[in-house]
Coordinates of C-alpha atoms in Angstrom, one line a residue:
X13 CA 26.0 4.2 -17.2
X14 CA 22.9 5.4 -15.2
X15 CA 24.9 8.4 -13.7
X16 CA 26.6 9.2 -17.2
X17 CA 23.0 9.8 -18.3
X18 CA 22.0 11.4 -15.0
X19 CA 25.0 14.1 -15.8
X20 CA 24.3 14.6 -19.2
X21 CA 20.4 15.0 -18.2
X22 CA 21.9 18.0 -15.5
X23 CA 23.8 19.8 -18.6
X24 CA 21.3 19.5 -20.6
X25 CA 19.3 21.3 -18.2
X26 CA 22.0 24.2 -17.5
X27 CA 22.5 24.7 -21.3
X28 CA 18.7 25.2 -21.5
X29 CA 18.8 27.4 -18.5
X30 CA 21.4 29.3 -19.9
X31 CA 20.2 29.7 -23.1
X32 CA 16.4 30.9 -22.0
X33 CA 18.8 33.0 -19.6
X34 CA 20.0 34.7 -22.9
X35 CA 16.6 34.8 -24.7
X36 CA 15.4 36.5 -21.3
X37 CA 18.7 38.9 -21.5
X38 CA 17.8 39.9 -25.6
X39 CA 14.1 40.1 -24.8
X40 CA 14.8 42.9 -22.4
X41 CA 17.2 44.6 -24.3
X42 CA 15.4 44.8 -27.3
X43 CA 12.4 45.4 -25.5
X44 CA 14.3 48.5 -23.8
X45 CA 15.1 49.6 -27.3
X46 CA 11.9 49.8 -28.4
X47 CA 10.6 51.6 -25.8
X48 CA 13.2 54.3 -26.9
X49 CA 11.8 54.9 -29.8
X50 CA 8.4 54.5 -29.2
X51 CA 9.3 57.4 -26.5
X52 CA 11.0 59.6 -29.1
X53 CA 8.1 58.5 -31.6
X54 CA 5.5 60.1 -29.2
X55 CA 7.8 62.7 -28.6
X56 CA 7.5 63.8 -32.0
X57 CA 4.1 63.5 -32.7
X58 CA 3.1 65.7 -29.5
X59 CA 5.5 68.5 -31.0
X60 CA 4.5 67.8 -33.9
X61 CA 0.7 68.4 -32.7
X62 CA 1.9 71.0 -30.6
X63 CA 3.4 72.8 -33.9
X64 CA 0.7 72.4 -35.4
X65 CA -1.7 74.4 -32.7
X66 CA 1.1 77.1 -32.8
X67 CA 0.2 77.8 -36.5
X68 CA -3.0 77.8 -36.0
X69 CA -2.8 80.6 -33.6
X70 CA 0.0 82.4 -35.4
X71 CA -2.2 82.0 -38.5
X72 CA -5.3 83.9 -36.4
X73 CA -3.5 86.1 -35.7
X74 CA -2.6 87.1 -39.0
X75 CA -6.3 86.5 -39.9
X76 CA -6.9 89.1 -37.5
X77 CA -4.3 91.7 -38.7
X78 CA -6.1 91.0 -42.5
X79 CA -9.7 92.0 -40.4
X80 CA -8.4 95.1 -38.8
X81 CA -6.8 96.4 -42.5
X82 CA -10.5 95.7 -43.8
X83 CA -12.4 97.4 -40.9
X84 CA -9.5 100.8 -41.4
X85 CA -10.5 100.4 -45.0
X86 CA -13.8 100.5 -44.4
X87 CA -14.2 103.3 -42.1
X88 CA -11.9 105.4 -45.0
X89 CA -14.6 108.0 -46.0
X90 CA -13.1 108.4 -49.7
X91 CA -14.2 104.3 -50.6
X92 CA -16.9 103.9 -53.0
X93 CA -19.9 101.9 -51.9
X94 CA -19.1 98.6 -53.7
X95 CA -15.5 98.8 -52.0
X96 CA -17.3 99.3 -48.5
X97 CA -18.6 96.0 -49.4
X98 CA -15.7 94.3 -50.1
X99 CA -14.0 95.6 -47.2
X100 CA -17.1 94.4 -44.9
X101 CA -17.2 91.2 -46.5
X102 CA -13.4 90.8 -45.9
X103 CA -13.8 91.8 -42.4
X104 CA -16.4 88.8 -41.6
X105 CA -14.2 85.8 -43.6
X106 CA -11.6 87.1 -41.2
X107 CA -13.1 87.0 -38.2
X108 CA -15.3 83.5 -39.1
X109 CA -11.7 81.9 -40.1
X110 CA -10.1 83.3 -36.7
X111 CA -13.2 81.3 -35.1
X112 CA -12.5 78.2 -37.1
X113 CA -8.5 78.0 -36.4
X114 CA -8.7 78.9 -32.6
X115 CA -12.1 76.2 -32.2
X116 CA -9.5 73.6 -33.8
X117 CA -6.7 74.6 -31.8
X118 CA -8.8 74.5 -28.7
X119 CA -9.7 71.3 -29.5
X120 CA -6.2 69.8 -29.9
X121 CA -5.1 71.2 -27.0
X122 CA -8.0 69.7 -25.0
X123 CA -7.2 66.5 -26.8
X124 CA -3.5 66.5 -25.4
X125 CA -4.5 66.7 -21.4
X126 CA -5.1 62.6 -21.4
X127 CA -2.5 60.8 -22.5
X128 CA 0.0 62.7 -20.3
X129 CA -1.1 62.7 -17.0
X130 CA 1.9 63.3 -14.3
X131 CA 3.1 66.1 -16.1
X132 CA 2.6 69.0 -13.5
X133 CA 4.2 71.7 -15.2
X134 CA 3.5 70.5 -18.7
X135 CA -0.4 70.3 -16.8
X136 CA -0.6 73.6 -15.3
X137 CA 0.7 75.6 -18.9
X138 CA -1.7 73.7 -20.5
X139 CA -4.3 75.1 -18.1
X140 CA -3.1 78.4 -18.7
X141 CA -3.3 78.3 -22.0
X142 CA -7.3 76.8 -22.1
X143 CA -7.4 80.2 -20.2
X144 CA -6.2 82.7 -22.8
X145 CA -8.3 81.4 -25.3
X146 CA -11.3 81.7 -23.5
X147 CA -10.3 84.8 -22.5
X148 CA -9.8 85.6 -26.0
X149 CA -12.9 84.3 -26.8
X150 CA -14.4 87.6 -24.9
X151 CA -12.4 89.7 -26.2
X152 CA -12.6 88.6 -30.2
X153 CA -16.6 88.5 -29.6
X154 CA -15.9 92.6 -28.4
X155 CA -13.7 93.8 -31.6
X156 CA -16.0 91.5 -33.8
X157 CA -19.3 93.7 -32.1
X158 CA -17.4 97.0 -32.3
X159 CA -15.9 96.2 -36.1
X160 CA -19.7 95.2 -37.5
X161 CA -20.8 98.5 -35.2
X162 CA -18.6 100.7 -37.3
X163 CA -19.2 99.3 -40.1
X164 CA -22.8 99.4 -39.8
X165 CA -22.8 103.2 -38.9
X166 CA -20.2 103.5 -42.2
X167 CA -23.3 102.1 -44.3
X168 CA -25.8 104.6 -43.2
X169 CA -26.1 107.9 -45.5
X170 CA -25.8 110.3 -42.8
X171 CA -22.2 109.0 -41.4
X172 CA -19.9 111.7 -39.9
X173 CA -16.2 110.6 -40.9
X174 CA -15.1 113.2 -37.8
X175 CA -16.8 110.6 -35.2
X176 CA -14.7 108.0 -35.9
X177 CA -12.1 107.0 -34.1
X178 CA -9.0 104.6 -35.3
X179 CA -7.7 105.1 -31.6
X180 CA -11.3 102.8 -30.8
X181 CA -10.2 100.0 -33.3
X182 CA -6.9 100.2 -32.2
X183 CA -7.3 99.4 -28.8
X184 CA -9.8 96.8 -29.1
X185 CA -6.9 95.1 -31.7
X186 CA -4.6 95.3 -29.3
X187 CA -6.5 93.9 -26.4
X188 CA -7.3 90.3 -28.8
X189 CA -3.9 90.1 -30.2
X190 CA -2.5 90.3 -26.5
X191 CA -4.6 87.0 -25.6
X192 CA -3.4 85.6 -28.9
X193 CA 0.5 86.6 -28.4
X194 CA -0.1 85.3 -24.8
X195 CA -1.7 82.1 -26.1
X196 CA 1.6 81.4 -28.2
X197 CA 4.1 82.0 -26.0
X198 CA 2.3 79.8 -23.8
X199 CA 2.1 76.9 -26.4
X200 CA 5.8 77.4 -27.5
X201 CA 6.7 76.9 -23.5
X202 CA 4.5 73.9 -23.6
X203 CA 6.1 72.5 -26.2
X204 CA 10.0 72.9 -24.5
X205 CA 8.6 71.6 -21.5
X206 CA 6.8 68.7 -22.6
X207 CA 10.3 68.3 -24.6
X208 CA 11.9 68.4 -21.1
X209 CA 9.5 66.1 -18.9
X210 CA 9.8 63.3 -21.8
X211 CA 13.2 63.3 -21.7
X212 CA 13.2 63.1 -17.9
X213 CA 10.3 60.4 -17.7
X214 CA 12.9 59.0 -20.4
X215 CA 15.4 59.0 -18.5
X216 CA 14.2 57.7 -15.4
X217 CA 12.4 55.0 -16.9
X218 CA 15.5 53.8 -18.7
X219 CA 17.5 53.8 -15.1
X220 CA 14.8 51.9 -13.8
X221 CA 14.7 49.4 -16.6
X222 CA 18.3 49.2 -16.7
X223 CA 18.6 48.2 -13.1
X224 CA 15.7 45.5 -13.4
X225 CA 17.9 44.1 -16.2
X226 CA 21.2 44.4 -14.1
X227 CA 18.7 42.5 -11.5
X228 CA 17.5 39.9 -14.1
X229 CA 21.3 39.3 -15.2
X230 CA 22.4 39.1 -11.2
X231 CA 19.6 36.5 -10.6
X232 CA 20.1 34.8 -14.2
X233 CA 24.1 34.6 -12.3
X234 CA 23.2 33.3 -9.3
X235 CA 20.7 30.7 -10.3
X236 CA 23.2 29.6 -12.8
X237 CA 26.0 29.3 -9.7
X238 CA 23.1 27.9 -7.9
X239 CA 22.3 25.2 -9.9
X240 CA 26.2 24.2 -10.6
X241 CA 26.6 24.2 -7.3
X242 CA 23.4 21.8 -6.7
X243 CA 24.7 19.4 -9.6
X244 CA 28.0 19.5 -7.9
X245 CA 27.1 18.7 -4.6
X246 CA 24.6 15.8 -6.1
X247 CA 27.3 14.1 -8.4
X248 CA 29.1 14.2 -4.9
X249 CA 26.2 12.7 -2.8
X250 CA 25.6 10.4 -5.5
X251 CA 29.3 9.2 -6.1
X252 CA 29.3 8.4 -1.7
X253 CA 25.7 6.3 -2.6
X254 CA 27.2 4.5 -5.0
X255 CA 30.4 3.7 -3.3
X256 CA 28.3 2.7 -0.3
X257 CA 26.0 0.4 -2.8
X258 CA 28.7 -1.2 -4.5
X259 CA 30.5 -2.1 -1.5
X260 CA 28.2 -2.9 1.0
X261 CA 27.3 -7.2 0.8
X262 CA 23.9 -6.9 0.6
X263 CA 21.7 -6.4 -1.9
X264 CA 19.4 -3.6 -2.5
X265 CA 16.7 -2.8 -5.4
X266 CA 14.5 0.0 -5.3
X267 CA 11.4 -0.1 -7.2
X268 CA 8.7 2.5 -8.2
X269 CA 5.2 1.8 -7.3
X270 CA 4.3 -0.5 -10.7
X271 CA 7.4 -3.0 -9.3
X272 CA 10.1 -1.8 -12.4
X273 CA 13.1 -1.4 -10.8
X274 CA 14.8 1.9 -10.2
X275 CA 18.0 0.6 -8.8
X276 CA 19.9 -2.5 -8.2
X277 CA 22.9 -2.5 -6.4
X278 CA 26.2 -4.4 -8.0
X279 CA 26.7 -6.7 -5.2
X280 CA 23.8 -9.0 -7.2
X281 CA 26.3 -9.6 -9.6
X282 CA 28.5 -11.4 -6.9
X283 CA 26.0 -14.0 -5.9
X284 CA 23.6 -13.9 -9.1
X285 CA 26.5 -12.9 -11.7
X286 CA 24.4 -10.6 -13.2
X287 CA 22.4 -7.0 -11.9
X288 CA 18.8 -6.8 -12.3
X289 CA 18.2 -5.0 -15.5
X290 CA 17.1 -1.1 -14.7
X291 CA 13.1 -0.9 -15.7
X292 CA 12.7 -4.4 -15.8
X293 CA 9.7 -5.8 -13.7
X294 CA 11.3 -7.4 -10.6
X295 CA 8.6 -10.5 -10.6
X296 CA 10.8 -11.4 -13.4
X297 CA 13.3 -12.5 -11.2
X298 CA 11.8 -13.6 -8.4
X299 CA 10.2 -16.8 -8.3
X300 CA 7.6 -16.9 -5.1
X301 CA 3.9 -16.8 -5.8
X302 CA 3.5 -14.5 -2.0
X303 CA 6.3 -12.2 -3.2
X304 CA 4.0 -10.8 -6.5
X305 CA 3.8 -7.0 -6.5
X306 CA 0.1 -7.1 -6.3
X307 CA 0.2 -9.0 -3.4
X308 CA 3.3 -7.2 -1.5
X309 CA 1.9 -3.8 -2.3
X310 CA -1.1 -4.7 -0.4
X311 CA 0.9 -6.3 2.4
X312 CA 3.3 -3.6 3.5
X313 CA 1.6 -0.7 4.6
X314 CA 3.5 1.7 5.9
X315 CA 5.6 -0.5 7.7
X316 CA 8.2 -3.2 6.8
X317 CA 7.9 -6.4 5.8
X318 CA 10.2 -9.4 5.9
X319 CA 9.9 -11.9 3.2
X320 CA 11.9 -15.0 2.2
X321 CA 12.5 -14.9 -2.0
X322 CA 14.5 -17.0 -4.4
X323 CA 16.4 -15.4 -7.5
X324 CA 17.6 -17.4 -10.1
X325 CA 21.2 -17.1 -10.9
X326 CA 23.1 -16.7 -14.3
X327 CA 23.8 -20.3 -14.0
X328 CA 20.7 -21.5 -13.7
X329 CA 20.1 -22.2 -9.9
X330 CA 17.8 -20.2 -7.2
X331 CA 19.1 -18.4 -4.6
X332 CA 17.8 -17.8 -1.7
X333 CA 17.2 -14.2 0.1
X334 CA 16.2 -12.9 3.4
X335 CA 14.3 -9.5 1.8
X336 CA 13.2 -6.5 4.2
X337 CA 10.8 -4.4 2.4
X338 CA 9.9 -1.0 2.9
X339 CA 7.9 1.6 1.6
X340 CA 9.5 4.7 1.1
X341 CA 7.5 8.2 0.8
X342 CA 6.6 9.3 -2.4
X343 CA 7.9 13.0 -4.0
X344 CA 7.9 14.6 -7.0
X345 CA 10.1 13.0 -9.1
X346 CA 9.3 9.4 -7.7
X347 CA 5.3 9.6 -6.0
X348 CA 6.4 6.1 -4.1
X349 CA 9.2 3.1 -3.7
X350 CA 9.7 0.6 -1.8
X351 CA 13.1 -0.6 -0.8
X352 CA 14.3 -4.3 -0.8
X353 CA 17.5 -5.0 0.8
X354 CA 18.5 -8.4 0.8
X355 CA 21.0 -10.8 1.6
X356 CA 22.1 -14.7 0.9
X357 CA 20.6 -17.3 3.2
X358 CA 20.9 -20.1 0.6
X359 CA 23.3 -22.8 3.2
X360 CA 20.9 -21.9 6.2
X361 CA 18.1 -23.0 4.3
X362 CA 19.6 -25.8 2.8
X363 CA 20.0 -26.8 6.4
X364 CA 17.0 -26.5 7.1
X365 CA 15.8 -28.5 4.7
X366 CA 18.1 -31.0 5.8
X367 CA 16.3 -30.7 9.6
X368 CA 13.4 -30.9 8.1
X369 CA 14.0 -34.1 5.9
X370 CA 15.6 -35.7 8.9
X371 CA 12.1 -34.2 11.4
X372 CA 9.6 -35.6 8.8
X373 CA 10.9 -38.1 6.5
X374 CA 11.8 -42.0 6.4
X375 CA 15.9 -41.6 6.0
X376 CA 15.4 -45.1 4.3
X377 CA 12.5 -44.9 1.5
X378 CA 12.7 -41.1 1.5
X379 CA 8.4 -40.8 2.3
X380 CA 7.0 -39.0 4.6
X381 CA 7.2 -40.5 8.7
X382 CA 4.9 -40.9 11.4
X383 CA 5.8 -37.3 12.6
X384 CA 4.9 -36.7 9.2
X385 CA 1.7 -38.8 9.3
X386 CA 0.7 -36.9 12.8
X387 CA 0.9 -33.5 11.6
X388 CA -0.8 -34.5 7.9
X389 CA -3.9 -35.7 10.1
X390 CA -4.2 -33.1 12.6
X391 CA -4.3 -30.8 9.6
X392 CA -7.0 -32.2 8.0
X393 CA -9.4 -33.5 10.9
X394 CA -8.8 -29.5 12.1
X395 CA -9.9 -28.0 9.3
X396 CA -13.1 -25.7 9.1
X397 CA -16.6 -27.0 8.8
X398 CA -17.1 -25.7 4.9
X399 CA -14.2 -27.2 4.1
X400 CA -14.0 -30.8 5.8
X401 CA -13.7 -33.8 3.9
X402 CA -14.3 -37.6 4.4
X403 CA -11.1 -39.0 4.9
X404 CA -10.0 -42.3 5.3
X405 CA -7.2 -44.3 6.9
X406 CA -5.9 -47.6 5.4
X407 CA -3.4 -49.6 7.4
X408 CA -1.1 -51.6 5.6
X409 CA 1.6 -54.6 6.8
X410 CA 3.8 -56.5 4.3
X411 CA 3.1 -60.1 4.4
X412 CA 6.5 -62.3 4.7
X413 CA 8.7 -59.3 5.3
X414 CA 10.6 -61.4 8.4
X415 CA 11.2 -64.1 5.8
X416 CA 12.4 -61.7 3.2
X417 CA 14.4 -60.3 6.0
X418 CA 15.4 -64.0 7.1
X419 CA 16.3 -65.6 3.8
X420 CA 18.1 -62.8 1.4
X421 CA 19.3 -60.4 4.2
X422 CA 18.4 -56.6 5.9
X423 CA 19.9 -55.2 2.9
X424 CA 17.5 -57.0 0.4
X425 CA 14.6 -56.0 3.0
X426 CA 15.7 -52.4 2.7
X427 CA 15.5 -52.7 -1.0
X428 CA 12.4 -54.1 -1.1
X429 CA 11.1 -51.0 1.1
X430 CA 12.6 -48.6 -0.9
X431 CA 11.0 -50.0 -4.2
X432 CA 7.7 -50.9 -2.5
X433 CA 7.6 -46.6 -1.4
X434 CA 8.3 -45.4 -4.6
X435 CA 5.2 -47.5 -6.4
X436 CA 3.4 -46.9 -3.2
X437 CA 3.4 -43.1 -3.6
X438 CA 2.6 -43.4 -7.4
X439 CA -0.5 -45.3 -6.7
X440 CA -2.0 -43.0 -4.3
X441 CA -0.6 -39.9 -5.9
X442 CA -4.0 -37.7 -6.1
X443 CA -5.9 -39.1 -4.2
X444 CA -4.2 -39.0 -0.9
X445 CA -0.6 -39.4 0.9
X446 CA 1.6 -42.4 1.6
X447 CA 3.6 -42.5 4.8
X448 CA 6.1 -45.5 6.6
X449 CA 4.9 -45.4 9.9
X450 CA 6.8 -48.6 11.1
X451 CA 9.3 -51.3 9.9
X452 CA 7.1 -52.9 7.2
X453 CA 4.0 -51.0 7.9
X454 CA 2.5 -48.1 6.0
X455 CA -0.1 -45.4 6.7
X456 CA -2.1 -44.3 3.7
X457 CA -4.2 -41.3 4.3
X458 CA -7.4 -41.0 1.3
X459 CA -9.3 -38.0 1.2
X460 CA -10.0 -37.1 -2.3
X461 CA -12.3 -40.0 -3.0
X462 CA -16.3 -38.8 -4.2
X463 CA -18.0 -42.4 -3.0
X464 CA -17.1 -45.7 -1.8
X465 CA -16.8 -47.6 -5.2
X466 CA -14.4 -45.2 -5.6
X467 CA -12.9 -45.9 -2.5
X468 CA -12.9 -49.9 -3.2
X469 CA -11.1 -49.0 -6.5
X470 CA -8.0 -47.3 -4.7
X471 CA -7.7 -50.3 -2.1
X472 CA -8.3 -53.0 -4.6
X473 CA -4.9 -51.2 -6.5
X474 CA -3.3 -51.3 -3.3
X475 CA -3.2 -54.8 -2.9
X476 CA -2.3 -55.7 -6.6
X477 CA 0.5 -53.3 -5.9
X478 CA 1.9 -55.7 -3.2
X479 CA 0.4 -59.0 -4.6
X480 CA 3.4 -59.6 -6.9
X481 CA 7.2 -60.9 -7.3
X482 CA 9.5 -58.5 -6.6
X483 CA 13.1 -58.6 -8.0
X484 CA 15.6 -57.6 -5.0
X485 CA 19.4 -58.2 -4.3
X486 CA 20.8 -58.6 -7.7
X487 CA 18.1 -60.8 -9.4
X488 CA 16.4 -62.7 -6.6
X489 CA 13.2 -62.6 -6.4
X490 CA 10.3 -62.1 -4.1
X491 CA 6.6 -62.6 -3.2
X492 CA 4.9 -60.9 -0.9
X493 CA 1.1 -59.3 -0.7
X494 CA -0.5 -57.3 2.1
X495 CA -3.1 -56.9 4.9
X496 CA -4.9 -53.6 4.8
X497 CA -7.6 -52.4 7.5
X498 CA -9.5 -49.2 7.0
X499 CA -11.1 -46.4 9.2
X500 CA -13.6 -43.9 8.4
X501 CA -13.6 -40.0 9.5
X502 CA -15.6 -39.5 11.8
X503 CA -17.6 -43.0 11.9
X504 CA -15.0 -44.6 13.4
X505 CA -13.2 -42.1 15.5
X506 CA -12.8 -38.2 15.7
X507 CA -9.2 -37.9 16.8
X508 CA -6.1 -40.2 14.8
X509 CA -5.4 -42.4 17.8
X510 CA -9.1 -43.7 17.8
X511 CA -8.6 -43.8 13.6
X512 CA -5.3 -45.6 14.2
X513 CA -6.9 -48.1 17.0
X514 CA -9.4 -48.8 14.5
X515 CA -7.5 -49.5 11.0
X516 CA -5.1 -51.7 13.5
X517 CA -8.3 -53.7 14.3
X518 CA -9.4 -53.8 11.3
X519 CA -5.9 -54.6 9.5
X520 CA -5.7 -57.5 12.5
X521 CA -8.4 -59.0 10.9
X522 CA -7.2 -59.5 7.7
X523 CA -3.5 -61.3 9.0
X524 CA -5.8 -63.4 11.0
X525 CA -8.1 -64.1 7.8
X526 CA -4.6 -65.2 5.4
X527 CA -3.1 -61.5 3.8
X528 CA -3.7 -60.0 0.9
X529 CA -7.3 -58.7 2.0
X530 CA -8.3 -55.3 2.7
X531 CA -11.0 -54.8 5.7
X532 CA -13.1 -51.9 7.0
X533 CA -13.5 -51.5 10.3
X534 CA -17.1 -52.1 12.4
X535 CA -18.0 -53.2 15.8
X536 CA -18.0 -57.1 14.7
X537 CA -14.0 -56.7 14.4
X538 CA -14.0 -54.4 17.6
X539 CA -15.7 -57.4 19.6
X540 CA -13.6 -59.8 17.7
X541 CA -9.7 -59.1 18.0
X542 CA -9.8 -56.1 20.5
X543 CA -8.5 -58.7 23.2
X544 CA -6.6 -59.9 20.7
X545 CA -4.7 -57.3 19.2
X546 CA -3.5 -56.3 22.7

């Protein structure tokens, strides 16, 4: 199920691709048709300025045609004085509107250097043309001076019609209209060749655009290949994984750093007869304190570590596991792992067990032994300083046990033990261990006493517990009660065969005093029964 999802994850991701792929794709092309017309847009508005300067000039020029009619009229000695007037005043609104168009047009043509830089030839007519009409600028200021000249001597009374000359006004007309026919030829080529260089600059830009999208669409292709190619070759790493996971005996989970688990492999379900839920926590499953995540993150670092674990199966029972784990480097997707791989050591320690049982515990009455006893001792006489407790060591022997023995039989004696061990433990339980350190003798080891009432209390239980009639071998009964000699830690020894020399002492003298009496030990019974006890 996880690698169903894991596909459908993959082509999800391709039909997102592939659709962003598309957006990318209209984008362009749209954005390719807009440049287009905002192109042609521009297009037309710079012929459309540029038509604009071309009748400004064409409509100078005809204001200057109207100025040289005036200033003929003017000079025309039949006129009457009011109609020299008119023609004078005609001659000026002329010449001031030829100012005002050709200012205007200057200006727009100025105006239309900047946004069209790159245009060399577009550039250099341009140039030209700033030149004409500054060069018409001279010579309109020169006919303007020569027409108010004539007109001026046509005023005064003692005027001489034969001294004028029309050949003068002529020539002075022709000389501005040439730098005015000039300046519009020259703004009609700059129109066809701006015309011209904007279609080019069209054209090349829409090759260039046209190839970056024939780019975009070849990358858009091969990414797409790319990333079917990628899925393909991870279904196929994936698919060997998983065939290596599910038939491979042991068992592995990977986890991410918090302890959920990533991956469990199906051989669980052949020993635990279930997988370990994807997600899940795995300290839900395992049952060692040692094995909690905060604890075996802070164990393994950087190296492996192998741990001993138990797992509860679907029935009900824990099974035991030999875990390596190892942390695994961190990435993008997954910043760190760790990797257990286990497998089933449930009969070996079973076994051990067994061994151990056998090493450390009476096969009879199922207590601890004197192995046992040893190793309890040595563990708590060798512990630190801070932590060192008074500890004390009661010897006990059954009373009568040979006649029990004697009387009813071995087998009613072994009863007797076993039912003797069992109350024996109870009694002690919390405040010490209980161990069978001979036939019908017992160790009791008492270190979780506060003061010696205390300790009085727990041996005064001790012998009720034996002072009493047992019922053995199908009904019979027997009495029985016990001697009990006690030792101190340290006062009367530091190591457990001077502890054990004196509670044997001690327990010596309570047999020789009757049974059923517990003794301590001091140097009266050491003088006393040492010799004895030998």
């Amino acid at each position: 199920m996880a690698g169903l999802s894991d596909i459908k994850s993959t082509r999800r991701l391709i039909l997102v691709f592939a659709a962003i792929s598309i957006l990318l794709v209209v984008i362009s092309i749209a954005s390719l048709l807009y440049l287009n017309s905002t192109i042609n847009r521009l297009s037309d508005s710079l012929y459309s300025d540029v038509y604009q300067n071309s009748e400004l000039i064409l409509n100078a020029d005809r204001d200057l045609y109207q100025g040289a009619v005036a200033l003929h009229g003017a000079m025309n000695p039949d006129v009457s004085g009011e109609q020299l007037s008119l023609f004078a005043q005609d001659f000026e609104d002329n010449n001031t509107q030829i100012k005002q168009r050709l200012n205007m047009a200057s200006y727009n043509i100025n105006a239309l250097q900047n946004p069209h830089k790159g245009m060399k030839q577009s550039e250099l007519l341009l140039s030209e043309l700033n030149d004409k009409l500054v060069n018409f600028e001279s010579s309109f200021k020169l006919w303007k001076e020569t027409g108010r000249e004539l007109i001026s001597r046509r005023v005064q009374g003692d005027w001489d019609p034969k001294a004028f000359s029309a050949e003068l006004i002529n020539t002075r007309l022709n000389e501005t209209r040439s730098n005015l026919d000039q300046a519009e030829n020259l703004i009609d080529n700059y129109a066809q060749q701006i015309t011209v260089e904007f279609s080019e600059k069209k054209s090349t830009l829409f090759a260039v655009y046209s190839l970056l999208l024939f780019l975009l669409i070849m990358v858009i292709i091969y990414l797409s290949r790319r990333l079917i190619s990628m899925q393909k070759e991870m279904l196929e790493e994936k698919s060997l994984y998983q065939i290596i996971g599910e038939t491979m005996s042991d068992f592995i989970i990977l986890t991410d750093p918090n302890g959920l688990i990533l991956y469990a492999s199906p051989s669980h379900a052949s020993v635990l007869g279930y997988i370990p839920e994807k997600g899940a926590p795995l300290s839900n499953y395992i049952r060692e304190a040692e094995i909690t995540w905060a604890k075996l993150k802070s164990a393994v670092q950087g190296t492996s570590r192998i741990s001993e674990l138990r797992m509860r199966s679907s029935a009900g029972n824990w099974v035991w596991l030999e875990t390596k784990v190892s942390p695994i480097s961190g990435n993008k997707v997954f910043p760190a792992q760790f990797m257990l791989i286990s497998r089933e050591i449930t009969q070996r320690k079973q076994y051990e067990e067994r061994l151990h049982k056998l090493a450390f515990y009476d096969h009879l009455t199922a207590i601890p032994n004197r192995a046992h006893f040893k190793m309890y001792m040595e563990n708590l006489i060798n512990q630190p300083e801070e932590r060192r407790q008074d500890i004390a060591l009661a010897l006990l022997d059954c009373d009568r046990f040979k006649q029990l023995n004697d009387t009813l039989g071995h087998l009613a004696g072994d009863e007797f033990l076993q039912l003797l061990s069992r109350e024996l433990q109870q009694t002690v339980k919390g405040s010490g261990q209980a161990f069978r350190i001979g036939g019908d003798e017992f160790a009791v080891v008492l270190h979780r006493f506060t003061s010696t009432e205390t300790l009085n209390e727990i041996l005064e239980r001790l012998l009720q517990l034996f002072n009493k009639t047992w019922s053995v071998s199908k009904g019979s009964s027997f009495h029985t009660s016990a001697s009990i000699g006690v030792a101190l830690y340290p006062q009367h020894g530091s190591s457990i065969n001077e502890l054990l020399r004196a509670a044997d002492l001690a327990m010596y003298r309570s047999k020789n005093h009757g049974g059923n009496e517990a003794n301590m030990y001091n140097e009266q019974v050491d003088e006393e029964f040492s010799d004895q006890s030998k």
